[in-house]
Amino acid sequence: MFKYTRHSLKKLETLFEEIDFTIRYEKGNFTSGYAIVEDRNIIVINKFYDVEGRINVLLDILGQTEVPLGALGEKSLKLYKQLEKNELIADEEEE
């Protein structure tokens, strides 16, 4: 089971770093709570979100992102597979 803790947030941030995304927490007027600058692989998340909100945003983005599994380290790959298994992210092949 996936827990919404700071440690889980850190694991997700590491996963995104491994696939060359930069995550920034800033104040802004985001209607969805986040913005993605796709050309530069930058994710900007509302800095006022709590840990659970930040994790949910990252899971939402991860479900929309094509993840090169070969770029992931052992721990990140295990996390990614766990998220797929628990259906917290959409499997790219199902879309």
PDB file of N, CA and C in Angstrom:
ATOM      1  N   MET A   1       0.832  -1.182   0.000  1.00  0.00           N
ATOM      2  CA  MET A   1       0.000   0.000   0.000  1.00  0.00           C
ATOM      3  C   MET A   1       0.880   1.249   0.000  1.00  0.00           C
ATOM      4  N   PHE A   2       0.478   2.236  -0.739  1.00  0.00           N
ATOM      5  CA  PHE A   2       1.233   3.482  -0.867  1.00  0.00           C
ATOM      6  C   PHE A   2       0.823   4.451   0.230  1.00  0.00           C
ATOM      7  N   LYS A   3       1.811   4.994   0.934  1.00  0.00           N
ATOM      8  CA  LYS A   3       1.533   5.936   2.019  1.00  0.00           C
ATOM      9  C   LYS A   3       1.875   7.350   1.579  1.00  0.00           C
ATOM     10  N   TYR A   4       1.047   8.289   1.972  1.00  0.00           N
ATOM     11  CA  TYR A   4       1.229   9.692   1.625  1.00  0.00           C
ATOM     12  C   TYR A   4       2.074  10.381   2.704  1.00  0.00           C
ATOM     13  N   THR A   5       3.389  10.185   2.626  1.00  0.00           N
ATOM     14  CA  THR A   5       4.307  10.756   3.606  1.00  0.00           C
ATOM     15  C   THR A   5       5.379  11.573   2.885  1.00  0.00           C
ATOM     16  N   ARG A   6       6.144  12.325   3.650  1.00  0.00           N
ATOM     17  CA  ARG A   6       7.252  13.094   3.071  1.00  0.00           C
ATOM     18  C   ARG A   6       8.263  12.161   2.404  1.00  0.00           C
ATOM     19  N   HIS A   7       8.452  10.988   2.999  1.00  0.00           N
ATOM     20  CA  HIS A   7       9.384  10.012   2.429  1.00  0.00           C
ATOM     21  C   HIS A   7       8.901   9.541   1.050  1.00  0.00           C
ATOM     22  N   SER A   8       7.607   9.298   0.929  1.00  0.00           N
ATOM     23  CA  SER A   8       7.037   8.892  -0.370  1.00  0.00           C
ATOM     24  C   SER A   8       7.164  10.025  -1.385  1.00  0.00           C
ATOM     25  N   LEU A   9       6.956  11.248  -0.924  1.00  0.00           N
ATOM     26  CA  LEU A   9       7.115  12.405  -1.802  1.00  0.00           C
ATOM     27  C   LEU A   9       8.547  12.479  -2.321  1.00  0.00           C
ATOM     28  N   LYS A  10       9.506  12.264  -1.452  1.00  0.00           N
ATOM     29  CA  LYS A  10      10.920  12.298  -1.842  1.00  0.00           C
ATOM     30  C   LYS A  10      11.220  11.214  -2.879  1.00  0.00           C
ATOM     31  N   LYS A  11      10.637  10.032  -2.695  1.00  0.00           N
ATOM     32  CA  LYS A  11      10.833   8.939  -3.664  1.00  0.00           C
ATOM     33  C   LYS A  11      10.282   9.335  -5.043  1.00  0.00           C
ATOM     34  N   LEU A  12       9.104   9.959  -5.055  1.00  0.00           N
ATOM     35  CA  LEU A  12       8.521  10.403  -6.322  1.00  0.00           C
ATOM     36  C   LEU A  12       9.381  11.480  -6.977  1.00  0.00           C
ATOM     37  N   GLU A  13       9.882  12.407  -6.177  1.00  0.00           N
ATOM     38  CA  GLU A  13      10.753  13.459  -6.707  1.00  0.00           C
ATOM     39  C   GLU A  13      12.012  12.853  -7.316  1.00  0.00           C
ATOM     40  N   THR A  14      12.567  11.839  -6.668  1.00  0.00           N
ATOM     41  CA  THR A  14      13.751  11.155  -7.197  1.00  0.00           C
ATOM     42  C   THR A  14      13.433  10.467  -8.517  1.00  0.00           C
ATOM     43  N   LEU A  15      12.267   9.824  -8.595  1.00  0.00           N
ATOM     44  CA  LEU A  15      11.853   9.175  -9.840  1.00  0.00           C
ATOM     45  C   LEU A  15      11.802  10.190 -10.976  1.00  0.00           C
ATOM     46  N   PHE A  16      11.217  11.356 -10.724  1.00  0.00           N
ATOM     47  CA  PHE A  16      11.135  12.386 -11.760  1.00  0.00           C
ATOM     48  C   PHE A  16      12.515  12.905 -12.143  1.00  0.00           C
ATOM     49  N   GLU A  17      13.412  13.022 -11.178  1.00  0.00           N
ATOM     50  CA  GLU A  17      14.779  13.457 -11.482  1.00  0.00           C
ATOM     51  C   GLU A  17      15.457  12.468 -12.420  1.00  0.00           C
ATOM     52  N   GLU A  18      15.218  11.180 -12.208  1.00  0.00           N
ATOM     53  CA  GLU A  18      15.837  10.144 -13.026  1.00  0.00           C
ATOM     54  C   GLU A  18      15.344  10.156 -14.472  1.00  0.00           C
ATOM     55  N   ILE A  19      14.147  10.686 -14.703  1.00  0.00           N
ATOM     56  CA  ILE A  19      13.648  10.785 -16.080  1.00  0.00           C
ATOM     57  C   ILE A  19      13.776  12.220 -16.589  1.00  0.00           C
ATOM     58  N   ASP A  20      14.695  12.969 -15.976  1.00  0.00           N
ATOM     59  CA  ASP A  20      15.080  14.319 -16.412  1.00  0.00           C
ATOM     60  C   ASP A  20      13.984  15.368 -16.317  1.00  0.00           C
ATOM     61  N   PHE A  21      13.187  15.310 -15.260  1.00  0.00           N
ATOM     62  CA  PHE A  21      12.221  16.359 -14.969  1.00  0.00           C
ATOM     63  C   PHE A  21      12.723  17.160 -13.778  1.00  0.00           C
ATOM     64  N   THR A  22      12.483  18.452 -13.805  1.00  0.00           N
ATOM     65  CA  THR A  22      12.797  19.324 -12.680  1.00  0.00           C
ATOM     66  C   THR A  22      11.487  19.703 -12.008  1.00  0.00           C
ATOM     67  N   ILE A  23      11.439  19.567 -10.694  1.00  0.00           N
ATOM     68  CA  ILE A  23      10.242  19.919  -9.940  1.00  0.00           C
ATOM     69  C   ILE A  23      10.539  21.173  -9.132  1.00  0.00           C
ATOM     70  N   ARG A  24       9.660  22.156  -9.275  1.00  0.00           N
ATOM     71  CA  ARG A  24       9.795  23.400  -8.512  1.00  0.00           C
ATOM     72  C   ARG A  24       8.492  23.665  -7.788  1.00  0.00           C
ATOM     73  N   TYR A  25       8.610  24.131  -6.561  1.00  0.00           N
ATOM     74  CA  TYR A  25       7.430  24.497  -5.771  1.00  0.00           C
ATOM     75  C   TYR A  25       7.432  26.016  -5.673  1.00  0.00           C
ATOM     76  N   GLU A  26       6.437  26.628  -6.305  1.00  0.00           N
ATOM     77  CA  GLU A  26       6.359  28.083  -6.351  1.00  0.00           C
ATOM     78  C   GLU A  26       4.920  28.523  -6.189  1.00  0.00           C
ATOM     79  N   LYS A  27       4.775  29.784  -5.855  1.00  0.00           N
ATOM     80  CA  LYS A  27       3.430  30.326  -5.765  1.00  0.00           C
ATOM     81  C   LYS A  27       3.025  30.772  -7.158  1.00  0.00           C
ATOM     82  N   GLY A  28       1.786  30.540  -7.468  1.00  0.00           N
ATOM     83  CA  GLY A  28       1.314  30.898  -8.796  1.00  0.00           C
ATOM     84  C   GLY A  28      -0.190  30.769  -8.878  1.00  0.00           C
ATOM     85  N   ASN A  29      -0.720  31.113 -10.005  1.00  0.00           N
ATOM     86  CA  ASN A  29      -2.157  31.077 -10.217  1.00  0.00           C
ATOM     87  C   ASN A  29      -2.475  29.900 -11.141  1.00  0.00           C
ATOM     88  N   PHE A  30      -2.278  28.694 -10.626  1.00  0.00           N
ATOM     89  CA  PHE A  30      -2.501  27.487 -11.416  1.00  0.00           C
ATOM     90  C   PHE A  30      -3.918  26.994 -11.156  1.00  0.00           C
ATOM     91  N   THR A  31      -4.695  26.814 -12.209  1.00  0.00           N
ATOM     92  CA  THR A  31      -6.059  26.340 -12.012  1.00  0.00           C
ATOM     93  C   THR A  31      -6.078  24.891 -11.531  1.00  0.00           C
ATOM     94  N   SER A  32      -5.108  24.101 -11.963  1.00  0.00           N
ATOM     95  CA  SER A  32      -5.077  22.695 -11.554  1.00  0.00           C
ATOM     96  C   SER A  32      -4.106  22.448 -10.406  1.00  0.00           C
ATOM     97  N   GLY A  33      -3.401  23.479  -9.956  1.00  0.00           N
ATOM     98  CA  GLY A  33      -2.444  23.307  -8.877  1.00  0.00           C
ATOM     99  C   GLY A  33      -1.036  23.070  -9.364  1.00  0.00           C
ATOM    100  N   TYR A  34      -0.900  22.889 -10.679  1.00  0.00           N
ATOM    101  CA  TYR A  34       0.440  22.695 -11.233  1.00  0.00           C
ATOM    102  C   TYR A  34       0.481  23.137 -12.680  1.00  0.00           C
ATOM    103  N   ALA A  35       1.687  23.302 -13.173  1.00  0.00           N
ATOM    104  CA  ALA A  35       1.901  23.619 -14.583  1.00  0.00           C
ATOM    105  C   ALA A  35       3.097  22.806 -15.053  1.00  0.00           C
ATOM    106  N   ILE A  36       3.064  22.405 -16.307  1.00  0.00           N
ATOM    107  CA  ILE A  36       4.177  21.659 -16.889  1.00  0.00           C
ATOM    108  C   ILE A  36       4.722  22.452 -18.060  1.00  0.00           C
ATOM    109  N   VAL A  37       6.002  22.753 -18.003  1.00  0.00           N
ATOM    110  CA  VAL A  37       6.662  23.398 -19.131  1.00  0.00           C
ATOM    111  C   VAL A  37       7.280  22.256 -19.925  1.00  0.00           C
ATOM    112  N   GLU A  38       6.534  21.761 -20.906  1.00  0.00           N
ATOM    113  CA  GLU A  38       6.895  20.518 -21.582  1.00  0.00           C
ATOM    114  C   GLU A  38       8.197  20.588 -22.361  1.00  0.00           C
ATOM    115  N   ASP A  39       8.472  21.706 -22.992  1.00  0.00           N
ATOM    116  CA  ASP A  39       9.694  21.797 -23.786  1.00  0.00           C
ATOM    117  C   ASP A  39      10.943  21.650 -22.932  1.00  0.00           C
ATOM    118  N   ARG A  40      10.821  22.011 -21.651  1.00  0.00           N
ATOM    119  CA  ARG A  40      11.989  21.990 -20.784  1.00  0.00           C
ATOM    120  C   ARG A  40      11.872  20.974 -19.649  1.00  0.00           C
ATOM    121  N   ASN A  41      10.836  20.137 -19.664  1.00  0.00           N
ATOM    122  CA  ASN A  41      10.619  19.123 -18.631  1.00  0.00           C
ATOM    123  C   ASN A  41      10.671  19.706 -17.226  1.00  0.00           C
ATOM    124  N   ILE A  42       9.938  20.777 -17.023  1.00  0.00           N
ATOM    125  CA  ILE A  42       9.858  21.417 -15.719  1.00  0.00           C
ATOM    126  C   ILE A  42       8.421  21.315 -15.217  1.00  0.00           C
ATOM    127  N   ILE A  43       8.280  20.882 -13.985  1.00  0.00           N
ATOM    128  CA  ILE A  43       6.974  20.805 -13.338  1.00  0.00           C
ATOM    129  C   ILE A  43       6.957  21.865 -12.248  1.00  0.00           C
ATOM    130  N   VAL A  44       5.971  22.734 -12.280  1.00  0.00           N
ATOM    131  CA  VAL A  44       5.830  23.775 -11.267  1.00  0.00           C
ATOM    132  C   VAL A  44       4.552  23.480 -10.482  1.00  0.00           C
ATOM    133  N   ILE A  45       4.716  23.252  -9.177  1.00  0.00           N
ATOM    134  CA  ILE A  45       3.596  22.889  -8.313  1.00  0.00           C
ATOM    135  C   ILE A  45       3.361  24.016  -7.312  1.00  0.00           C
ATOM    136  N   ASN A  46       2.106  24.258  -7.015  1.00  0.00           N
ATOM    137  CA  ASN A  46       1.746  25.273  -6.036  1.00  0.00           C
ATOM    138  C   ASN A  46       2.429  24.971  -4.699  1.00  0.00           C
ATOM    139  N   LYS A  47       3.221  25.909  -4.211  1.00  0.00           N
ATOM    140  CA  LYS A  47       4.006  25.665  -3.006  1.00  0.00           C
ATOM    141  C   LYS A  47       3.155  25.586  -1.740  1.00  0.00           C
ATOM    142  N   PHE A  48       1.900  25.984  -1.822  1.00  0.00           N
ATOM    143  CA  PHE A  48       1.032  25.935  -0.656  1.00  0.00           C
ATOM    144  C   PHE A  48       0.332  24.584  -0.499  1.00  0.00           C
ATOM    145  N   TYR A  49       0.555  23.661  -1.433  1.00  0.00           N
ATOM    146  CA  TYR A  49      -0.016  22.323  -1.309  1.00  0.00           C
ATOM    147  C   TYR A  49       0.663  21.577  -0.168  1.00  0.00           C
ATOM    148  N   ASP A  50      -0.127  20.766   0.536  1.00  0.00           N
ATOM    149  CA  ASP A  50       0.457  19.922   1.570  1.00  0.00           C
ATOM    150  C   ASP A  50       1.077  18.690   0.905  1.00  0.00           C
ATOM    151  N   VAL A  51       1.653  17.803   1.709  1.00  0.00           N
ATOM    152  CA  VAL A  51       2.342  16.623   1.182  1.00  0.00           C
ATOM    153  C   VAL A  51       1.410  15.769   0.329  1.00  0.00           C
ATOM    154  N   GLU A  52       0.207  15.528   0.806  1.00  0.00           N
ATOM    155  CA  GLU A  52      -0.731  14.696   0.053  1.00  0.00           C
ATOM    156  C   GLU A  52      -1.091  15.339  -1.284  1.00  0.00           C
ATOM    157  N   GLY A  53      -1.308  16.645  -1.289  1.00  0.00           N
ATOM    158  CA  GLY A  53      -1.612  17.355  -2.529  1.00  0.00           C
ATOM    159  C   GLY A  53      -0.468  17.279  -3.523  1.00  0.00           C
ATOM    160  N   ARG A  54       0.754  17.439  -3.040  1.00  0.00           N
ATOM    161  CA  ARG A  54       1.932  17.358  -3.917  1.00  0.00           C
ATOM    162  C   ARG A  54       2.076  15.967  -4.513  1.00  0.00           C
ATOM    163  N   ILE A  55       1.863  14.939  -3.684  1.00  0.00           N
ATOM    164  CA  ILE A  55       1.957  13.561  -4.174  1.00  0.00           C
ATOM    165  C   ILE A  55       0.882  13.299  -5.222  1.00  0.00           C
ATOM    166  N   ASN A  56      -0.335  13.733  -4.971  1.00  0.00           N
ATOM    167  CA  ASN A  56      -1.424  13.512  -5.933  1.00  0.00           C
ATOM    168  C   ASN A  56      -1.134  14.190  -7.266  1.00  0.00           C
ATOM    169  N   VAL A  57      -0.576  15.393  -7.216  1.00  0.00           N
ATOM    170  CA  VAL A  57      -0.214  16.096  -8.450  1.00  0.00           C
ATOM    171  C   VAL A  57       0.852  15.315  -9.207  1.00  0.00           C
ATOM    172  N   LEU A  58       1.876  14.847  -8.501  1.00  0.00           N
ATOM    173  CA  LEU A  58       2.953  14.100  -9.161  1.00  0.00           C
ATOM    174  C   LEU A  58       2.445  12.779  -9.732  1.00  0.00           C
ATOM    175  N   LEU A  59       1.540  12.123  -9.027  1.00  0.00           N
ATOM    176  CA  LEU A  59       0.958  10.882  -9.556  1.00  0.00           C
ATOM    177  C   LEU A  59       0.147  11.151 -10.813  1.00  0.00           C
ATOM    178  N   ASP A  60      -0.586  12.253 -10.812  1.00  0.00           N
ATOM    179  CA  ASP A  60      -1.375  12.636 -11.983  1.00  0.00           C
ATOM    180  C   ASP A  60      -0.455  12.873 -13.180  1.00  0.00           C
ATOM    181  N   ILE A  61       0.617  13.593 -12.957  1.00  0.00           N
ATOM    182  CA  ILE A  61       1.568  13.880 -14.033  1.00  0.00           C
ATOM    183  C   ILE A  61       2.265  12.604 -14.490  1.00  0.00           C
ATOM    184  N   LEU A  62       2.627  11.751 -13.545  1.00  0.00           N
ATOM    185  CA  LEU A  62       3.311  10.510 -13.883  1.00  0.00           C
ATOM    186  C   LEU A  62       2.439   9.626 -14.768  1.00  0.00           C
ATOM    187  N   GLY A  63       1.133   9.628 -14.514  1.00  0.00           N
ATOM    188  CA  GLY A  63       0.208   8.850 -15.328  1.00  0.00           C
ATOM    189  C   GLY A  63       0.088   9.359 -16.752  1.00  0.00           C
ATOM    190  N   GLN A  64       0.442  10.636 -16.977  1.00  0.00           N
ATOM    191  CA  GLN A  64       0.355  11.239 -18.306  1.00  0.00           C
ATOM    192  C   GLN A  64       1.705  11.257 -19.026  1.00  0.00           C
ATOM    193  N   THR A  65       2.746  10.809 -18.341  1.00  0.00           N
ATOM    194  CA  THR A  65       4.100  10.903 -18.869  1.00  0.00           C
ATOM    195  C   THR A  65       4.585   9.540 -19.339  1.00  0.00           C
ATOM    196  N   GLU A  66       5.261   9.533 -20.462  1.00  0.00           N
ATOM    197  CA  GLU A  66       5.876   8.308 -20.933  1.00  0.00           C
ATOM    198  C   GLU A  66       7.174   8.122 -20.169  1.00  0.00           C
ATOM    199  N   VAL A  67       7.252   7.070 -19.379  1.00  0.00           N
ATOM    200  CA  VAL A  67       8.408   6.844 -18.512  1.00  0.00           C
ATOM    201  C   VAL A  67       9.329   5.805 -19.145  1.00  0.00           C
ATOM    202  N   PRO A  68      10.576   6.204 -19.464  1.00  0.00           N
ATOM    203  CA  PRO A  68      11.544   5.225 -19.971  1.00  0.00           C
ATOM    204  C   PRO A  68      12.052   4.376 -18.808  1.00  0.00           C
ATOM    205  N   LEU A  69      11.559   3.160 -18.695  1.00  0.00           N
ATOM    206  CA  LEU A  69      11.887   2.320 -17.548  1.00  0.00           C
ATOM    207  C   LEU A  69      13.381   2.042 -17.429  1.00  0.00           C
ATOM    208  N   GLY A  70      14.092   2.058 -18.535  1.00  0.00           N
ATOM    209  CA  GLY A  70      15.532   1.827 -18.511  1.00  0.00           C
ATOM    210  C   GLY A  70      16.305   2.945 -17.825  1.00  0.00           C
ATOM    211  N   ALA A  71      15.701   4.120 -17.723  1.00  0.00           N
ATOM    212  CA  ALA A  71      16.375   5.263 -17.091  1.00  0.00           C
ATOM    213  C   ALA A  71      16.216   5.253 -15.575  1.00  0.00           C
ATOM    214  N   LEU A  72      15.327   4.403 -15.071  1.00  0.00           N
ATOM    215  CA  LEU A  72      15.052   4.384 -13.640  1.00  0.00           C
ATOM    216  C   LEU A  72      16.038   3.502 -12.899  1.00  0.00           C
ATOM    217  N   GLY A  73      16.397   3.946 -11.712  1.00  0.00           N
ATOM    218  CA  GLY A  73      17.217   3.130 -10.826  1.00  0.00           C
ATOM    219  C   GLY A  73      16.371   2.019 -10.233  1.00  0.00           C
ATOM    220  N   GLU A  74      17.011   1.148  -9.487  1.00  0.00           N
ATOM    221  CA  GLU A  74      16.317  -0.015  -8.938  1.00  0.00           C
ATOM    222  C   GLU A  74      15.161   0.388  -8.013  1.00  0.00           C
ATOM    223  N   LYS A  75      15.399   1.336  -7.109  1.00  0.00           N
ATOM    224  CA  LYS A  75      14.358   1.758  -6.165  1.00  0.00           C
ATOM    225  C   LYS A  75      13.214   2.471  -6.870  1.00  0.00           C
ATOM    226  N   SER A  76      13.536   3.324  -7.831  1.00  0.00           N
ATOM    227  CA  SER A  76      12.496   4.055  -8.558  1.00  0.00           C
ATOM    228  C   SER A  76      11.665   3.114  -9.422  1.00  0.00           C
ATOM    229  N   LEU A  77      12.312   2.128 -10.026  1.00  0.00           N
ATOM    230  CA  LEU A  77      11.591   1.150 -10.840  1.00  0.00           C
ATOM    231  C   LEU A  77      10.625   0.351  -9.963  1.00  0.00           C
ATOM    232  N   LYS A  78      11.081  -0.027  -8.779  1.00  0.00           N
ATOM    233  CA  LYS A  78      10.221  -0.757  -7.840  1.00  0.00           C
ATOM    234  C   LYS A  78       9.023   0.100  -7.440  1.00  0.00           C
ATOM    235  N   LEU A  79       9.260   1.378  -7.168  1.00  0.00           N
ATOM    236  CA  LEU A  79       8.175   2.295  -6.823  1.00  0.00           C
ATOM    237  C   LEU A  79       7.198   2.418  -7.985  1.00  0.00           C
ATOM    238  N   TYR A  80       7.717   2.585  -9.196  1.00  0.00           N
ATOM    239  CA  TYR A  80       6.867   2.736 -10.376  1.00  0.00           C
ATOM    240  C   TYR A  80       5.977   1.502 -10.564  1.00  0.00           C
ATOM    241  N   LYS A  81       6.565   0.322 -10.431  1.00  0.00           N
ATOM    242  CA  LYS A  81       5.795  -0.924 -10.576  1.00  0.00           C
ATOM    243  C   LYS A  81       4.730  -1.033  -9.488  1.00  0.00           C
ATOM    244  N   GLN A  82       5.074  -0.597  -8.263  1.00  0.00           N
ATOM    245  CA  GLN A  82       4.108  -0.625  -7.167  1.00  0.00           C
ATOM    246  C   GLN A  82       2.942   0.321  -7.449  1.00  0.00           C
ATOM    247  N   LEU A  83       3.237   1.492  -7.979  1.00  0.00           N
ATOM    248  CA  LEU A  83       2.184   2.455  -8.304  1.00  0.00           C
ATOM    249  C   LEU A  83       1.274   1.920  -9.400  1.00  0.00           C
ATOM    250  N   GLU A  84       1.867   1.263 -10.391  1.00  0.00           N
ATOM    251  CA  GLU A  84       1.049   0.648 -11.459  1.00  0.00           C
ATOM    252  C   GLU A  84       0.160  -0.453 -10.893  1.00  0.00           C
ATOM    253  N   LYS A  85       0.745  -1.269 -10.048  1.00  0.00           N
ATOM    254  CA  LYS A  85       0.005  -2.398  -9.459  1.00  0.00           C
ATOM    255  C   LYS A  85      -1.178  -1.903  -8.629  1.00  0.00           C
ATOM    256  N   ASN A  86      -0.965  -0.844  -7.881  1.00  0.00           N
ATOM    257  CA  ASN A  86      -2.032  -0.288  -7.052  1.00  0.00           C
ATOM    258  C   ASN A  86      -2.952   0.641  -7.832  1.00  0.00           C
ATOM    259  N   GLU A  87      -2.711   0.738  -9.143  1.00  0.00           N
ATOM    260  CA  GLU A  87      -3.516   1.560 -10.044  1.00  0.00           C
ATOM    261  C   GLU A  87      -3.569   3.020  -9.626  1.00  0.00           C
ATOM    262  N   LEU A  88      -2.467   3.507  -9.065  1.00  0.00           N
ATOM    263  CA  LEU A  88      -2.370   4.922  -8.718  1.00  0.00           C
ATOM    264  C   LEU A  88      -1.932   5.753  -9.908  1.00  0.00           C
ATOM    265  N   ILE A  89      -1.364   5.076 -10.901  1.00  0.00           N
ATOM    266  CA  ILE A  89      -1.031   5.733 -12.162  1.00  0.00           C
ATOM    267  C   ILE A  89      -1.579   4.867 -13.288  1.00  0.00           C
ATOM    268  N   ALA A  90      -1.894   5.505 -14.405  1.00  0.00           N
ATOM    269  CA  ALA A  90      -2.420   4.767 -15.559  1.00  0.00           C
ATOM    270  C   ALA A  90      -1.276   4.098 -16.290  1.00  0.00           C
ATOM    271  N   ASP A  91      -1.514   2.898 -16.758  1.00  0.00           N
ATOM    272  CA  ASP A  91      -0.523   2.185 -17.557  1.00  0.00           C
ATOM    273  C   ASP A  91      -0.568   2.764 -18.970  1.00  0.00           C
ATOM    274  N   GLU A  92       0.579   3.174 -19.495  1.00  0.00           N
ATOM    275  CA  GLU A  92       0.660   3.795 -20.818  1.00  0.00           C
ATOM    276  C   GLU A  92       0.057   2.903 -21.914  1.00  0.00           C
ATOM    277  N   GLU A  93       0.198   1.597 -21.788  1.00  0.00           N
ATOM    278  CA  GLU A  93      -0.270   0.689 -22.820  1.00  0.00           C
ATOM    279  C   GLU A  93      -1.792   0.608 -22.878  1.00  0.00           C
ATOM    280  N   GLU A  94      -2.470   0.953 -21.793  1.00  0.00           N
ATOM    281  CA  GLU A  94      -3.935   0.858 -21.763  1.00  0.00           C
ATOM    282  C   GLU A  94      -4.593   2.012 -22.473  1.00  0.00           C
ATOM    283  N   GLU A  95      -3.883   3.113 -22.669  1.00  0.00           N
ATOM    284  CA  GLU A  95      -4.501   4.306 -23.264  1.00  0.00           C
ATOM    285  C   GLU A  95      -4.654   4.205 -24.748  1.00  0.00           C
TER     286      GLU A  95
END
